[in-house]
PDB file of C-alpha atoms in Angstrom:
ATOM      1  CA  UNK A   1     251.956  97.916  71.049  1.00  0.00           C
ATOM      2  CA  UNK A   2     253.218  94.301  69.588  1.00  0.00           C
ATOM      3  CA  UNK A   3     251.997  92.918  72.783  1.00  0.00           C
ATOM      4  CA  UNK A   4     248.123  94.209  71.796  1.00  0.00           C
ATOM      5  CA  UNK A   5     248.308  93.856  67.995  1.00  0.00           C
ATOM      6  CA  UNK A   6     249.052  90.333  69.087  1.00  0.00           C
ATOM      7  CA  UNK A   7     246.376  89.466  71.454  1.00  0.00           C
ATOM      8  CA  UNK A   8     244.341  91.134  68.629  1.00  0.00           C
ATOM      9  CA  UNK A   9     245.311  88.850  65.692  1.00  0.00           C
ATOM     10  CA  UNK A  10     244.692  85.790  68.455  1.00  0.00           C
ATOM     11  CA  UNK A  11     241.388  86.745  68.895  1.00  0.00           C
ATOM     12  CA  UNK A  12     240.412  87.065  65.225  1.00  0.00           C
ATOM     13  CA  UNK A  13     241.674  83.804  64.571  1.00  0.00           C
ATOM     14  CA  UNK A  14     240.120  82.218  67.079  1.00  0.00           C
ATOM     15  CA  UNK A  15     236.696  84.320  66.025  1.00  0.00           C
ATOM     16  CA  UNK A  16     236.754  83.779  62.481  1.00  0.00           C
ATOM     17  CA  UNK A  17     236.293  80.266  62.052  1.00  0.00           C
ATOM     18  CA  UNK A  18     233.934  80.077  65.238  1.00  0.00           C
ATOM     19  CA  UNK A  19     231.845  82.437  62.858  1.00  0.00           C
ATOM     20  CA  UNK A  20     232.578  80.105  59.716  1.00  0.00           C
ATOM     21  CA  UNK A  21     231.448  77.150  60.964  1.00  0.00           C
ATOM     22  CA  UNK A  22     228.121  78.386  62.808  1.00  0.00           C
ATOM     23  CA  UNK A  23     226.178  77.780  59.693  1.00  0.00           C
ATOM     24  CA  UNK A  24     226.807  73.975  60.063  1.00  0.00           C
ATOM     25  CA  UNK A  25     223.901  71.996  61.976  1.00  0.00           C
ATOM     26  CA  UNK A  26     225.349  68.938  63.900  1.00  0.00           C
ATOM     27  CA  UNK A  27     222.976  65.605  64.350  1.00  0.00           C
ATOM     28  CA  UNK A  28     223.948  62.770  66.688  1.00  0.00           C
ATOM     29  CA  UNK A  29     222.422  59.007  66.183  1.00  0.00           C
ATOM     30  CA  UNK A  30     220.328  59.340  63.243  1.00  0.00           C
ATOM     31  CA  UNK A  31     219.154  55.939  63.155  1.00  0.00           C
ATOM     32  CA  UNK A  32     219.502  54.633  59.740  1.00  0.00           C
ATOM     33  CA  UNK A  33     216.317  52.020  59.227  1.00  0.00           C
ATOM     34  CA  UNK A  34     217.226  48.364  58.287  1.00  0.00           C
ATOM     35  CA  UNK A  35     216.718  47.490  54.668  1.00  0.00           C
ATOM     36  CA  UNK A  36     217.673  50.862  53.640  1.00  0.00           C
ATOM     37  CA  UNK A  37     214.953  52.684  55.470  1.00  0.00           C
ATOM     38  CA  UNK A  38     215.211  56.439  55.434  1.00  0.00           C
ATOM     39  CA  UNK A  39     215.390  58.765  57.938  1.00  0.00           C
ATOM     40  CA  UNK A  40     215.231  62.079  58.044  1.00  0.00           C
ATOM     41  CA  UNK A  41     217.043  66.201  59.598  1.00  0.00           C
ATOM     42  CA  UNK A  42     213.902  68.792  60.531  1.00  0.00           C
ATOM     43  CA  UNK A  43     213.363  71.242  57.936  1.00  0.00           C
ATOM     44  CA  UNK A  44     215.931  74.399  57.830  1.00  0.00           C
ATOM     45  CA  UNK A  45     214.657  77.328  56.042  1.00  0.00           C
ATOM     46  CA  UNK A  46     217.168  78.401  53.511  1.00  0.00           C
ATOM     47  CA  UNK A  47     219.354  81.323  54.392  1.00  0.00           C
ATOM     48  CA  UNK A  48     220.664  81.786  50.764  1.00  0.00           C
ATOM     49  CA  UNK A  49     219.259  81.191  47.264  1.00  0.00           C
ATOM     50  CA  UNK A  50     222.202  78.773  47.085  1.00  0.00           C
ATOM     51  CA  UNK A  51     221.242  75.445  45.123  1.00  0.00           C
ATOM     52  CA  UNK A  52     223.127  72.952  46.951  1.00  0.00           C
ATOM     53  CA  UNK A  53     223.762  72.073  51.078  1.00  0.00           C
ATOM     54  CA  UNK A  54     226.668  71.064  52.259  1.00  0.00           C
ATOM     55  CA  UNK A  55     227.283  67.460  54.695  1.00  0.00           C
ATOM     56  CA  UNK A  56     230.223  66.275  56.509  1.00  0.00           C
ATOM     57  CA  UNK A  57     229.891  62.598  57.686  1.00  0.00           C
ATOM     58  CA  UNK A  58     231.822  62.322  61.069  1.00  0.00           C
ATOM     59  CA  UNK A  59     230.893  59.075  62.353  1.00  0.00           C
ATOM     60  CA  UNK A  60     228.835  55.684  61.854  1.00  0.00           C
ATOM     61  CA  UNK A  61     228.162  53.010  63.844  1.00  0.00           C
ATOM     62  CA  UNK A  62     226.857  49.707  62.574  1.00  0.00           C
ATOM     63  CA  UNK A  63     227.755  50.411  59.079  1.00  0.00           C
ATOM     64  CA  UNK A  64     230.238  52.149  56.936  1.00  0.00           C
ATOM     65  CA  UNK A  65     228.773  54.037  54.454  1.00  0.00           C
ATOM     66  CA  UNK A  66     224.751  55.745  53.692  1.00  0.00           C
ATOM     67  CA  UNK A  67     223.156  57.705  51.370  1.00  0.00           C
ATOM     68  CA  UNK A  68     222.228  61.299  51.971  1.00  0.00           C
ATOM     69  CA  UNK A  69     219.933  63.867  49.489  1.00  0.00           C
ATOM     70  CA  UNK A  70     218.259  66.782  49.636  1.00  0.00           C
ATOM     71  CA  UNK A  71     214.264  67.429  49.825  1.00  0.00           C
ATOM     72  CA  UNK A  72     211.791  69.891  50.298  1.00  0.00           C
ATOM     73  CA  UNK A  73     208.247  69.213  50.955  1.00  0.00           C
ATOM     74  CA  UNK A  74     207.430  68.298  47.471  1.00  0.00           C
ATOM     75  CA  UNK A  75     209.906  65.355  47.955  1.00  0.00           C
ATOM     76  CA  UNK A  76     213.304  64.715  46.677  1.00  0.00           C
ATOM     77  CA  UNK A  77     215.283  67.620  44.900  1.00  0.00           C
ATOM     78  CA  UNK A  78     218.946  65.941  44.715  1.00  0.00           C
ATOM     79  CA  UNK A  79     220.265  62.999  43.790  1.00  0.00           C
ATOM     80  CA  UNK A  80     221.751  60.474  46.423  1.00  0.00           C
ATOM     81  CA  UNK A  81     225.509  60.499  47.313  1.00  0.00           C
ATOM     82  CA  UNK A  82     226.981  58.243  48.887  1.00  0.00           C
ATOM     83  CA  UNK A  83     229.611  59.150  51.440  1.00  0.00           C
ATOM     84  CA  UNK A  84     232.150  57.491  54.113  1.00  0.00           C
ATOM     85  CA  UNK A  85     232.749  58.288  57.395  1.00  0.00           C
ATOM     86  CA  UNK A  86     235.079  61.249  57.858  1.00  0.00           C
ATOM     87  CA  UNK A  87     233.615  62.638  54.022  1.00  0.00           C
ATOM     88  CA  UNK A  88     232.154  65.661  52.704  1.00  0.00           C
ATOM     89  CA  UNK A  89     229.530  66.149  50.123  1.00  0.00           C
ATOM     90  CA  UNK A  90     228.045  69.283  48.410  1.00  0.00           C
ATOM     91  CA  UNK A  91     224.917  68.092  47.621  1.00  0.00           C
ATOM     92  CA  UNK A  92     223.486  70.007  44.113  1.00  0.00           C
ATOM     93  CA  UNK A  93     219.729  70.334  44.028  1.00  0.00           C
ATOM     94  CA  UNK A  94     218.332  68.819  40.491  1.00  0.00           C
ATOM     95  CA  UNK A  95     216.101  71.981  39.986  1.00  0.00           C
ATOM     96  CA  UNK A  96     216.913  75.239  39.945  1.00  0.00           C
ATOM     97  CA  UNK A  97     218.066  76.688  43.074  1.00  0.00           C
ATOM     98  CA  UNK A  98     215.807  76.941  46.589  1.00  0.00           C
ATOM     99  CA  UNK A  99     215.410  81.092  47.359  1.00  0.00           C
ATOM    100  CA  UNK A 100     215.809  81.977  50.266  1.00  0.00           C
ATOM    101  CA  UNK A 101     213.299  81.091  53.150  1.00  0.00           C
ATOM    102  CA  UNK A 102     212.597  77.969  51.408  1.00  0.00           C
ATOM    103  CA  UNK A 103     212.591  74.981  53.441  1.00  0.00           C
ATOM    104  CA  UNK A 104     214.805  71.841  52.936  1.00  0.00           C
ATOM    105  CA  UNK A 105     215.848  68.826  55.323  1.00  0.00           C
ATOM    106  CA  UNK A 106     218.349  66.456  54.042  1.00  0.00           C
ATOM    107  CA  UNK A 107     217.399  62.614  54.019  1.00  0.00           C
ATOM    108  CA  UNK A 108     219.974  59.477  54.832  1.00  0.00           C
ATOM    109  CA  UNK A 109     219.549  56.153  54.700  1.00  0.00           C
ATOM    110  CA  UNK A 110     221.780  53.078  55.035  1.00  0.00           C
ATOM    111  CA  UNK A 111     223.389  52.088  51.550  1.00  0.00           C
ATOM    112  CA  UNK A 112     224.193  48.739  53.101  1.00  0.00           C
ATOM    113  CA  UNK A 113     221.183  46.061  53.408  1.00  0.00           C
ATOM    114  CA  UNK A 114     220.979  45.076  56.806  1.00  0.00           C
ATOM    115  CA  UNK A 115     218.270  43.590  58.952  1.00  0.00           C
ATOM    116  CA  UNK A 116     220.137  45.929  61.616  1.00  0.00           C
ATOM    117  CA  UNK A 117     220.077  49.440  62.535  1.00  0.00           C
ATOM    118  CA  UNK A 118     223.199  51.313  61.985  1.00  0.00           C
ATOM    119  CA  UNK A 119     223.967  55.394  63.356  1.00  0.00           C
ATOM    120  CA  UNK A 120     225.766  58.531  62.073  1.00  0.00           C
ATOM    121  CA  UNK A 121     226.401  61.653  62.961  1.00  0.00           C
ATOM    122  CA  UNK A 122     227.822  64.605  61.460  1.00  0.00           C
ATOM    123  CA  UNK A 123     227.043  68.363  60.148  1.00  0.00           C
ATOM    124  CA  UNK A 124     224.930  69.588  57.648  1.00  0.00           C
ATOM    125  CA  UNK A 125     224.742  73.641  56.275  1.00  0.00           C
ATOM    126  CA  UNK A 126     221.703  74.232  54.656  1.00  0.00           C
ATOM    127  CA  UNK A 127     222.771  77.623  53.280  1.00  0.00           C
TER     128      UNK A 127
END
């Protein structure tokens, strides 16, 4: 009986955060534009009436730090923040909160000014 209540609890563990962590949408090499281009995730439609989405920076190349913000198809409905590699950000929409179905994509660009390219990848829920 230990032996299965065991093996049970493993497997919820290992379940749970699986679960947790689906909502998140990963994106590899964005290219963040020289001269603080932007650049730009598809658009997610909104599984919540949330008013915020949630970003975790995991890497950059060619720089080390961008700007990242939330819009829908009227434009921009955050402000920018400004995060690090390795940083998370819950990024609060400006107007009231996005129902659900709505669409939003979340836009980046490089903080620094370079004449280069720089990369990042990471995660982004849109709720």
């Amino acid at each position: 009986m230990k032996k299965k209540l065991v093996a049970g609890v493993l497997c919820a563990a290992m379940v749970v955060p699986t679960a947790a962590s689906a909502a998140y949408q990963g994106y590899v090499g964005y290219s963040l534009p020289s001269f603080s281009g932007n650049n730009y995730t598809g658009y997610h439609e909104k599984a919540t009436s949330d008013d915020y989405i949630k970003n975790i920076v995991e890497n950059y190349e060619g720089t080390s730090t961008g700007n990242f913000w939330a819009q829908d198809s009227g434009g921009s409905i955050s402000s920018k923040y400004n995060q690090k590699e390795g940083s998370y950000a819950k990024i609060n929409f400006n107007q009231g909160g996005k129902s659900k179905g709505n669409d939003v994509r979340m836009a980046m660009e490089n903080e620094e000014y370079w004449s280069t390219n720089a990369f990042v990848a990471g995660r982004v829920d849109f709720r």
